[in-house]
Coordinates of C-alpha atoms in Angstrom, one line a residue:
M1 CA -40.3 29.1 5.9
S2 CA -42.3 27.6 3.1
L3 CA -41.0 26.8 -0.4
T4 CA -43.4 29.4 -1.9
A5 CA -41.4 32.1 -0.2
F6 CA -38.7 31.5 -2.9
K7 CA -41.0 31.9 -5.8
L8 CA -39.9 35.4 -6.6
S9 CA -39.4 37.0 -10.0
R10 CA -35.9 37.1 -11.3
R11 CA -36.0 40.9 -11.3
A12 CA -37.0 41.1 -7.7
L13 CA -34.3 38.6 -6.7
L14 CA -31.6 40.5 -8.4
A15 CA -32.8 43.8 -7.0
A16 CA -32.9 42.4 -3.5
A17 CA -29.4 40.9 -4.0
T18 CA -28.0 44.3 -4.9
A19 CA -29.5 45.8 -1.8
L20 CA -28.3 43.1 0.6
V21 CA -24.7 42.4 -0.5
L22 CA -22.4 42.2 2.5
P23 CA -18.6 42.4 2.4
L24 CA -16.5 39.5 3.5
T25 CA -14.6 40.5 6.7
A26 CA -11.8 39.0 8.7
Q27 CA -13.0 37.0 11.6
A28 CA -9.7 36.5 13.5
D29 CA -10.9 38.6 16.5
S30 CA -14.5 37.3 16.6
V31 CA -16.3 34.5 18.2
P32 CA -19.2 32.5 16.8
V33 CA -22.7 33.5 17.7
Q34 CA -24.8 30.9 19.5
G35 CA -28.3 30.3 18.1
G36 CA -30.2 30.9 15.0
T37 CA -31.7 28.9 12.1
L38 CA -29.6 28.0 9.0
I39 CA -31.6 27.9 5.7
Y40 CA -29.9 25.3 3.5
L41 CA -31.1 24.7 -0.1
D42 CA -30.4 21.6 -2.0
H43 CA -31.5 20.9 -5.5
Q44 CA -32.5 17.3 -5.0
A45 CA -34.4 15.5 -2.2
H46 CA -32.8 12.5 -0.4
T47 CA -33.9 9.0 -1.4
A48 CA -32.8 6.5 1.3
L49 CA -31.1 7.2 4.6
Y50 CA -29.7 3.8 5.3
P51 CA -26.1 5.0 5.8
P52 CA -24.5 2.8 3.1
A53 CA -26.8 4.6 0.6
G54 CA -25.1 7.9 1.7
G55 CA -23.0 8.0 -1.4
F56 CA -25.8 10.0 -3.1
Y57 CA -25.0 13.5 -2.0
P58 CA -28.5 14.6 -1.0
N59 CA -28.6 11.5 1.3
S60 CA -25.3 12.5 2.8
G61 CA -26.4 16.0 3.3
V62 CA -28.9 14.7 5.9
L63 CA -26.8 11.9 7.3
S64 CA -23.8 14.2 7.9
Q65 CA -25.9 16.2 10.4
I66 CA -27.4 13.4 12.4
T67 CA -24.8 10.6 12.4
D68 CA -21.2 10.2 13.7
K69 CA -18.5 7.8 12.5
L70 CA -16.0 5.7 14.3
T71 CA -13.2 7.8 12.8
W72 CA -12.6 11.2 11.1
Q73 CA -10.6 11.5 8.0
N74 CA -8.8 14.9 8.2
P75 CA -9.6 16.6 4.8
A76 CA -6.3 18.5 4.9
T77 CA -4.0 15.6 5.6
L78 CA -6.3 12.6 4.8
E79 CA -5.0 11.1 8.0
I80 CA -7.5 9.0 10.0
E81 CA -8.2 10.5 13.5
P82 CA -10.2 9.3 16.5
W83 CA -13.9 10.2 16.8
I84 CA -16.3 7.7 18.4
A85 CA -13.4 5.3 18.5
E86 CA -10.8 6.6 20.9
S87 CA -8.1 4.2 19.6
W88 CA -7.6 1.1 17.6
Q89 CA -5.3 -1.8 16.9
I90 CA -4.8 -3.6 13.6
N91 CA -3.0 -7.0 13.3
A92 CA -0.2 -7.5 10.8
D93 CA -2.2 -8.9 7.9
F94 CA -5.2 -6.4 8.3
T95 CA -7.7 -9.1 9.1
E96 CA -8.5 -8.0 12.7
F97 CA -9.3 -4.5 13.8
T98 CA -10.0 -3.7 17.5
F99 CA -11.6 -0.4 18.5
K100 CA -11.9 1.2 21.9
I101 CA -15.2 3.2 22.0
R102 CA -15.4 6.6 23.5
P103 CA -17.4 6.5 26.8
G104 CA -20.6 8.5 27.4
V105 CA -21.8 8.6 23.8
S106 CA -25.5 8.0 23.2
F107 CA -28.0 8.0 20.3
S108 CA -30.7 10.6 20.3
D109 CA -33.2 8.0 21.6
G110 CA -31.2 7.6 24.7
T111 CA -29.6 4.2 24.0
P112 CA -25.9 3.9 24.4
L113 CA -23.5 4.0 21.5
D114 CA -21.4 1.2 22.9
S115 CA -19.5 -1.8 21.4
A116 CA -22.8 -3.8 20.9
A117 CA -24.3 -0.9 18.9
V118 CA -21.1 -0.5 16.8
A119 CA -21.0 -4.3 16.2
A120 CA -24.7 -4.3 15.1
N121 CA -24.0 -1.4 12.6
F122 CA -21.0 -3.0 11.0
D123 CA -22.6 -6.5 10.8
S124 CA -25.5 -4.9 9.0
Y125 CA -23.2 -2.9 6.7
G126 CA -20.6 -5.7 6.1
L127 CA -22.9 -8.6 5.6
G128 CA -26.2 -7.0 4.6
K129 CA -29.7 -8.1 5.7
P130 CA -31.6 -9.5 2.7
D131 CA -34.9 -9.8 4.6
Q132 CA -34.7 -6.0 5.2
N133 CA -33.3 -5.2 1.8
F134 CA -30.0 -4.0 3.2
R135 CA -27.3 -4.7 0.7
P136 CA -23.6 -4.9 1.9
S137 CA -21.8 -1.6 1.9
E138 CA -19.4 -1.0 -1.0
V139 CA -16.7 0.3 1.4
L140 CA -16.4 -2.9 3.5
N141 CA -14.4 -5.6 1.7
N142 CA -14.0 -9.2 2.9
Y143 CA -16.0 -8.6 6.1
E144 CA -16.6 -11.7 8.2
K145 CA -17.9 -10.9 11.7
S146 CA -17.8 -8.6 14.8
E147 CA -17.1 -9.6 18.4
V148 CA -18.0 -7.6 21.5
I149 CA -15.0 -7.8 23.8
D150 CA -16.5 -5.6 26.5
P151 CA -19.0 -2.7 26.6
L152 CA -16.4 -0.3 25.1
T153 CA -14.3 -2.7 23.0
V154 CA -15.3 -4.3 19.7
K155 CA -13.2 -6.4 17.3
F156 CA -13.9 -7.0 13.6
T157 CA -12.6 -10.0 11.7
F158 CA -12.2 -10.2 7.9
K159 CA -12.0 -13.3 5.7
R160 CA -9.1 -11.7 3.8
P161 CA -7.0 -8.7 4.4
S162 CA -8.9 -5.4 4.3
P163 CA -6.5 -2.5 4.3
G164 CA -9.1 0.0 3.4
F165 CA -11.4 -0.8 6.4
L166 CA -9.9 1.8 8.7
Q167 CA -10.6 4.6 6.2
G168 CA -14.0 2.9 5.6
T169 CA -15.0 3.6 9.2
S170 CA -14.7 7.4 8.4
V171 CA -17.0 7.6 5.4
I172 CA -20.7 8.7 5.3
G173 CA -21.7 5.1 4.5
S174 CA -20.4 4.0 7.9
G175 CA -22.5 6.5 9.9
L176 CA -23.6 5.0 13.2
V177 CA -27.4 4.6 13.9
A178 CA -29.3 3.2 16.8
Q179 CA -30.4 -0.5 16.7
A180 CA -34.0 0.7 16.4
T181 CA -33.1 2.1 13.0
L182 CA -31.3 -1.1 12.0
A183 CA -34.4 -3.0 12.8
R184 CA -36.4 -1.2 10.1
K185 CA -36.7 -2.2 6.4
F186 CA -34.8 -0.2 3.8
D187 CA -37.9 1.3 2.4
E188 CA -38.8 2.8 5.7
L189 CA -35.6 4.8 5.9
G190 CA -36.7 7.2 3.3
D191 CA -38.4 8.9 6.3
A192 CA -35.7 11.0 8.0
T193 CA -37.6 11.0 11.3
K194 CA -37.0 7.3 11.5
V195 CA -33.2 7.5 11.4
I196 CA -31.8 7.8 14.9
G197 CA -28.1 8.8 15.1
S198 CA -25.7 10.2 17.6
G199 CA -24.9 13.4 15.7
P200 CA -25.2 17.0 16.7
F201 CA -28.6 17.4 15.2
V202 CA -31.8 15.4 15.2
V203 CA -34.6 15.4 12.7
A204 CA -37.6 17.2 14.3
S205 CA -40.0 17.0 11.3
E206 CA -40.1 16.3 7.6
T207 CA -42.3 17.2 4.7
V208 CA -41.2 14.4 2.3
G209 CA -39.5 15.7 -0.8
T210 CA -39.8 19.3 0.3
E211 CA -38.4 20.2 3.7
I212 CA -36.6 18.8 6.8
L213 CA -36.2 20.6 10.1
F214 CA -33.2 19.7 12.2
K215 CA -32.9 20.7 15.9
A216 CA -29.6 20.9 17.8
R217 CA -29.0 18.2 20.3
E218 CA -28.5 19.9 23.6
D219 CA -26.2 17.2 25.2
Y220 CA -24.0 16.6 22.2
N221 CA -20.3 16.6 23.3
W222 CA -18.3 14.1 21.3
A223 CA -17.0 15.9 18.1
P224 CA -13.6 14.7 16.8
K225 CA -11.0 16.0 19.3
S226 CA -9.2 17.8 16.5
F227 CA -12.2 20.1 16.1
A228 CA -11.8 23.6 17.5
H229 CA -15.4 23.6 18.4
Q230 CA -16.6 21.1 21.1
G231 CA -20.0 20.7 22.8
R232 CA -23.4 21.7 21.4
A233 CA -23.8 22.9 17.9
Y234 CA -23.8 26.7 17.6
L235 CA -27.0 26.7 15.5
D236 CA -30.4 26.0 17.0
E237 CA -32.0 24.7 13.8
I238 CA -31.3 23.8 10.2
R239 CA -34.1 24.1 7.6
L240 CA -33.2 22.0 4.6
L241 CA -35.4 23.0 1.6
I242 CA -35.5 21.3 -1.8
V243 CA -35.4 23.9 -4.5
P244 CA -34.7 22.3 -7.9
E245 CA -34.4 25.5 -10.0
D246 CA -30.9 26.9 -10.1
S247 CA -32.0 30.5 -10.5
V248 CA -34.3 30.3 -7.5
R249 CA -31.7 28.9 -5.3
I250 CA -29.2 31.6 -6.3
G251 CA -31.8 34.3 -6.0
A252 CA -32.8 33.2 -2.5
L253 CA -29.2 33.2 -1.4
L254 CA -28.4 36.7 -2.9
S255 CA -31.6 38.1 -1.5
G256 CA -30.9 37.0 2.1
Q257 CA -33.6 34.3 2.1
A258 CA -31.1 31.4 2.3
D259 CA -27.8 31.0 4.0
V260 CA -26.1 28.1 2.2
V261 CA -26.8 26.6 -1.2
R262 CA -25.6 23.4 -2.8
Q263 CA -25.0 22.7 -6.5
I264 CA -23.8 26.0 -7.8
Q265 CA -23.4 25.7 -11.6
A266 CA -20.2 26.9 -13.1
Y267 CA -22.0 29.7 -15.0
D268 CA -23.3 31.1 -11.7
E269 CA -20.0 31.2 -9.9
A270 CA -19.1 34.7 -11.0
Q271 CA -22.5 36.0 -9.9
I272 CA -21.8 34.6 -6.5
T273 CA -18.3 35.9 -6.0
S274 CA -18.8 39.3 -7.6
A275 CA -21.6 39.9 -5.1
G276 CA -19.2 39.2 -2.2
F277 CA -20.6 35.8 -1.3
Q278 CA -18.6 32.8 -0.4
L279 CA -17.9 29.9 -2.9
F280 CA -16.7 26.5 -1.8
A281 CA -15.6 23.8 -4.2
P282 CA -14.2 20.9 -2.1
P283 CA -12.8 17.9 -4.2
T284 CA -14.4 14.5 -4.2
R285 CA -11.0 12.7 -4.6
G286 CA -12.2 9.6 -6.2
I287 CA -13.2 8.3 -9.7
N288 CA -13.5 11.2 -12.1
N289 CA -16.7 12.2 -13.8
S290 CA -16.6 9.9 -16.8
V291 CA -18.4 8.2 -19.6
V292 CA -18.3 4.5 -19.3
F293 CA -19.0 1.7 -21.8
R294 CA -21.0 -1.5 -21.4
P295 CA -19.0 -4.1 -23.5
D296 CA -21.8 -6.6 -23.3
N297 CA -23.5 -4.5 -26.0
P298 CA -22.1 -5.6 -29.3
L299 CA -21.9 -2.1 -30.6
V300 CA -19.1 -1.3 -28.0
A301 CA -17.7 -4.8 -27.5
D302 CA -14.8 -4.1 -29.8
V303 CA -12.0 -2.3 -28.0
K304 CA -11.1 -0.4 -31.1
V305 CA -14.6 1.2 -31.2
R306 CA -14.2 2.3 -27.5
Q307 CA -10.7 3.6 -28.2
A308 CA -12.0 5.5 -31.2
L309 CA -14.6 7.2 -29.1
L310 CA -12.1 7.9 -26.4
H311 CA -9.8 9.7 -28.8
G312 CA -12.8 11.3 -30.5
T313 CA -13.8 13.0 -27.2
D314 CA -12.3 16.5 -26.7
T315 CA -12.4 16.7 -22.9
K316 CA -10.6 20.1 -22.9
E317 CA -13.4 21.6 -25.0
I318 CA -16.0 20.2 -22.6
V319 CA -14.3 21.6 -19.5
T320 CA -13.5 25.0 -21.1
T321 CA -17.0 25.4 -22.7
I322 CA -19.2 24.3 -19.8
F323 CA -17.3 24.4 -16.6
S324 CA -14.9 26.6 -14.6
E325 CA -11.5 26.3 -13.0
H326 CA -13.0 24.3 -10.2
Y327 CA -13.5 21.4 -12.6
P328 CA -10.0 20.3 -13.7
Q329 CA -9.7 18.3 -16.9
A330 CA -9.2 14.7 -16.1
T331 CA -5.9 13.0 -16.8
S332 CA -6.8 9.6 -15.4
I333 CA -9.8 7.7 -14.2
L334 CA -8.7 8.9 -10.7
A335 CA -8.6 12.5 -9.6
S336 CA -5.2 14.1 -9.2
T337 CA -6.0 14.5 -5.5
A338 CA -6.6 10.8 -5.0
Q339 CA -4.2 8.3 -3.5
G340 CA -2.2 6.5 -6.2
Y341 CA -3.1 8.8 -9.0
V342 CA -1.1 8.4 -12.2
N343 CA -1.1 11.0 -15.0
L344 CA -2.3 9.2 -18.2
A345 CA -2.9 12.4 -20.2
D346 CA -0.9 11.0 -23.2
K347 CA -3.2 8.0 -23.4
L348 CA -6.3 10.2 -23.3
A349 CA -5.3 12.6 -26.0
F350 CA -7.9 14.0 -28.4
D351 CA -7.0 12.7 -31.8
P352 CA -9.9 12.6 -34.3
V353 CA -7.7 11.3 -37.1
L354 CA -6.7 8.3 -35.0
A355 CA -10.3 7.9 -33.9
A356 CA -11.5 7.7 -37.5
K357 CA -8.7 5.2 -38.4
L358 CA -9.7 2.9 -35.5
L359 CA -13.4 2.9 -36.5
D360 CA -12.3 2.0 -40.1
E361 CA -10.2 -0.8 -38.7
A362 CA -13.1 -2.1 -36.7
G363 CA -15.2 -2.3 -39.8
W364 CA -17.4 0.8 -39.2
T365 CA -17.2 2.7 -42.4
L366 CA -18.9 5.9 -43.5
N367 CA -22.0 5.4 -45.5
T368 CA -23.5 7.9 -48.0
T369 CA -25.1 9.9 -45.3
G370 CA -21.9 10.3 -43.3
K371 CA -22.9 7.8 -40.6
R372 CA -20.7 4.9 -39.5
E373 CA -22.2 1.6 -40.6
K374 CA -21.3 -2.1 -40.4
D375 CA -23.3 -5.0 -41.9
G376 CA -26.1 -2.6 -42.6
V377 CA -26.3 -1.4 -38.9
E378 CA -25.5 2.2 -38.0
L379 CA -23.4 3.0 -34.9
I380 CA -26.2 4.5 -32.8
L381 CA -25.6 4.6 -29.0
T382 CA -27.8 5.8 -26.1
A383 CA -27.1 7.3 -22.7
Y384 CA -29.3 8.7 -20.0
E385 CA -28.2 11.9 -18.3
S386 CA -27.2 11.6 -14.6
L387 CA -29.2 14.2 -12.7
P388 CA -26.9 14.4 -9.6
Q389 CA -23.8 15.3 -11.8
P390 CA -23.3 18.9 -12.7
Q391 CA -24.5 19.9 -16.1
N392 CA -24.4 16.3 -17.2
R393 CA -26.9 16.7 -20.0
A394 CA -24.9 19.6 -21.5
A395 CA -21.7 17.6 -21.3
L396 CA -23.3 14.5 -22.9
Q397 CA -24.8 16.7 -25.7
L398 CA -21.4 18.1 -26.4
I399 CA -19.9 14.6 -26.5
S400 CA -22.7 13.7 -28.9
Q401 CA -21.7 16.6 -31.2
Q402 CA -18.1 15.5 -31.1
W403 CA -18.9 11.9 -31.9
A404 CA -21.2 13.0 -34.7
K405 CA -18.1 14.4 -36.5
L406 CA -16.9 10.8 -36.6
G407 CA -20.2 9.6 -37.9
V408 CA -21.3 8.1 -34.6
T409 CA -24.7 9.0 -33.1
L410 CA -25.2 9.4 -29.3
N411 CA -28.8 9.9 -28.2
V412 CA -29.0 11.6 -24.8
L413 CA -32.2 10.8 -22.9
P414 CA -33.5 12.7 -19.9
G415 CA -32.5 11.3 -16.5
D416 CA -36.0 11.6 -15.0
A417 CA -37.5 9.3 -17.6
G418 CA -39.6 6.6 -16.0
T419 CA -37.5 3.8 -17.5
A420 CA -34.1 5.4 -16.8
T421 CA -33.3 3.2 -13.7
V422 CA -34.2 0.0 -15.4
D423 CA -32.7 0.8 -18.7
N424 CA -29.4 1.8 -17.1
L425 CA -29.0 -1.8 -15.9
D426 CA -29.5 -3.2 -19.4
P427 CA -26.4 -2.9 -21.7
A428 CA -28.6 -3.5 -24.7
K429 CA -30.4 -0.3 -24.0
T430 CA -27.6 1.8 -22.5
P431 CA -24.2 1.0 -24.0
V432 CA -23.0 4.3 -22.7
S433 CA -23.5 5.8 -19.2
P434 CA -22.1 8.7 -17.1
A435 CA -20.4 7.6 -13.8
M436 CA -18.4 8.9 -10.9
V437 CA -17.8 8.1 -7.2
G438 CA -16.0 10.0 -4.4
R439 CA -13.9 8.4 -1.7
A440 CA -10.4 9.2 -0.4
D441 CA -9.1 5.6 -0.5
P442 CA -7.9 3.3 -3.3
D443 CA -10.8 1.0 -2.6
V444 CA -12.9 3.6 -4.5
I445 CA -11.8 1.9 -7.8
K446 CA -13.2 -1.4 -6.7
S447 CA -16.4 0.4 -5.7
Q448 CA -16.8 1.7 -9.2
Y449 CA -16.0 -1.2 -11.4
F450 CA -16.4 -4.5 -9.4
P451 CA -19.5 -6.6 -10.3
T452 CA -20.9 -6.8 -6.8
N453 CA -20.4 -3.1 -6.1
R454 CA -21.5 -0.3 -8.5
N455 CA -20.6 -2.4 -11.6
V456 CA -20.7 0.5 -13.9
L457 CA -19.4 -1.6 -16.8
L458 CA -22.3 -4.1 -16.3
Q459 CA -20.4 -7.3 -15.9
T460 CA -22.0 -10.6 -15.0
G461 CA -22.4 -11.4 -11.3
G462 CA -24.0 -8.1 -10.3
V463 CA -27.5 -6.8 -10.0
A464 CA -27.8 -6.2 -13.7
T465 CA -29.7 -9.4 -14.7
E466 CA -29.8 -8.5 -18.5
V467 CA -26.1 -8.9 -18.9
K468 CA -25.4 -11.9 -21.2
S469 CA -21.7 -12.7 -21.0
F470 CA -19.4 -9.8 -20.4
S471 CA -16.8 -10.3 -17.6
D472 CA -13.2 -9.2 -17.2
A473 CA -11.4 -11.5 -15.0
K474 CA -8.1 -9.5 -15.2
L475 CA -9.8 -6.3 -14.1
N476 CA -11.7 -8.0 -11.3
G477 CA -8.5 -9.7 -10.0
L478 CA -6.7 -6.3 -9.9
L479 CA -9.7 -4.8 -8.0
E480 CA -9.7 -7.6 -5.5
G481 CA -5.9 -7.1 -5.1
I482 CA -6.4 -3.4 -4.3
A483 CA -8.9 -4.4 -1.6
S484 CA -6.6 -7.0 -0.1
E485 CA -3.0 -5.9 -0.5
V486 CA -1.5 -5.0 2.9
D487 CA 1.8 -3.6 1.5
P488 CA 1.1 0.1 0.8
A489 CA 3.6 0.3 -2.0
K490 CA 2.3 -2.8 -3.7
R491 CA -1.2 -1.6 -3.2
L492 CA -0.4 1.6 -5.1
E493 CA 1.3 -0.4 -7.8
L494 CA -2.0 -2.2 -8.3
V495 CA -3.8 1.2 -8.3
A496 CA -1.5 2.4 -11.1
E497 CA -2.0 -0.8 -13.1
V498 CA -5.8 -0.6 -12.9
Q499 CA -5.7 3.0 -14.1
G500 CA -3.6 2.1 -17.1
Y501 CA -5.7 -1.0 -17.9
V502 CA -9.1 0.7 -17.8
V503 CA -7.8 3.4 -20.1
D504 CA -6.1 0.9 -22.5
Q505 CA -9.3 -1.0 -22.7
A506 CA -11.2 2.3 -23.1
Y507 CA -13.8 1.1 -20.6
A508 CA -14.1 4.7 -19.5
I509 CA -13.5 8.2 -20.8
P510 CA -12.6 10.4 -17.9
I511 CA -13.9 14.0 -18.4
F512 CA -13.2 16.1 -15.3
E513 CA -12.4 16.0 -11.6
E514 CA -15.8 16.7 -10.0
P515 CA -16.0 19.0 -7.0
Q516 CA -19.0 19.7 -4.8
V517 CA -19.8 23.4 -5.2
F518 CA -21.6 25.4 -2.5
A519 CA -22.2 29.0 -1.8
A520 CA -22.8 30.8 1.5
A521 CA -23.7 34.2 2.7
P522 CA -20.8 36.3 4.0
Y523 CA -22.0 36.1 7.6
V524 CA -21.9 32.3 7.6
S525 CA -18.7 30.8 9.1
G526 CA -17.5 27.4 10.2
I527 CA -18.7 25.1 7.4
V528 CA -16.6 21.9 7.5
F529 CA -16.3 19.7 4.4
E530 CA -15.2 16.1 5.0
A531 CA -12.6 14.5 2.7
V532 CA -14.9 14.1 -0.3
G533 CA -16.9 17.3 0.0
R534 CA -19.9 16.6 2.2
P535 CA -20.9 19.4 4.5
S536 CA -21.2 19.4 8.3
F537 CA -23.0 22.3 9.9
Y538 CA -22.0 21.4 13.4
S539 CA -19.5 24.3 13.7
V540 CA -21.5 26.8 11.6
S541 CA -22.4 30.2 13.1
K542 CA -24.5 32.9 11.5
G543 CA -22.5 35.9 12.4
N544 CA -19.7 36.6 14.8
A545 CA -19.4 38.8 17.9
T546 CA -16.1 40.7 18.4
Q547 CA -14.2 39.8 21.5

């Protein structure tokens, strides 16, 4: 099916939807149908399919279908379960992890998924490969080396304790690929046909930026043992089509031209559910959708300025105006579904009187035009919208309106601007930025803030070369502590301390807990979402046959 098939008029789409609405029915006495093609619409194309780049959801939408992981994190319990690893042993100080690999697993090129392949994957992810432009994975902390014990036993050693490593083996960034894929350069892995995994589907063809065709792997038989479905995928094919326009994706679904759609905006949810279609909003369980500051920029270097803007932001208004019940108002930098979450709602209270007082104390007074000014300079800040985040431009524009009441200007620039990527690494140009990251482990906090990880605050020591001096040794020490503390209770104490510290320093203004929102036709069953909302179509069936 070509993309032009979706270019229907809105009237035609709505008329077709009315004619083709199907009721949701109980499926307790039915069995999945084998075969068929799933039409899956995403609003953005993938960028790079090197697994540690899988944090970008369009990347993970591809990788989830073609790669397996050593372990599976049960999304209901968050427990780590066997997958490609049948079992594991961990030493007392969490510096050695030994895995027994499931026998009989292979990559789609026929090479074995054995201990040597697993070692090669994690050496690449843990250490990086500068000559191939592979950066170390943000989920692997303190990695030192691998050791192949025998064909089905591999041991990993860490320079310091790494209590988050076991969970890190379950995430999309630890998807296992063949050694032929690891031999390629990063830039080559934008081509999905060059990524060889062991998953239930293989990439048969790709039209870059437009369409990917997946075919079911006939000999696949190593799903997590807790899955009800085992063996080959039910589907024969998946057609992933990139359709940026929200209305066209919705129309294609309601008219029967698509089966599953990602990125359903809050304002479209009622249209989906009232038509009898399925809506899914799995949580991402990590760092909340936030606005962060770059204190290297002198305009936001003063903690009082950041605190003023925090208390001048009405997050309740943002959530109730723009979003739905699936986007809970944030009460910490961590989602309430995350491990170690602490409710900091009192510290995040909207208080415009306090906000104005703090700006006055910081020396930013109102001039004759109602703008905050200090030493002849107006308080004018800039942020680029984040295209992957739901309605981010609308949210930033509402924040801009709220800050304007304090006399502060926030200019919101389009995220597709040619200079956006470069400017976002320069605190002088972007003192404000949207940010979030999903992961169901406390290490997610380090991923967000640590200089050599995502470094959203733009500290020295990261990839942002324009940073002049900003560094927070206390914050970084706490983050390293989370990544290395083996006592679970003490680790969560550090998680609580970091949450309070980030809010007290007003480094971030958490807005809402971000879900991933999908819609599906009533006849689609078996979609599985992993712990942070990425879909797997392995168990999906289009229709059911009664027994």
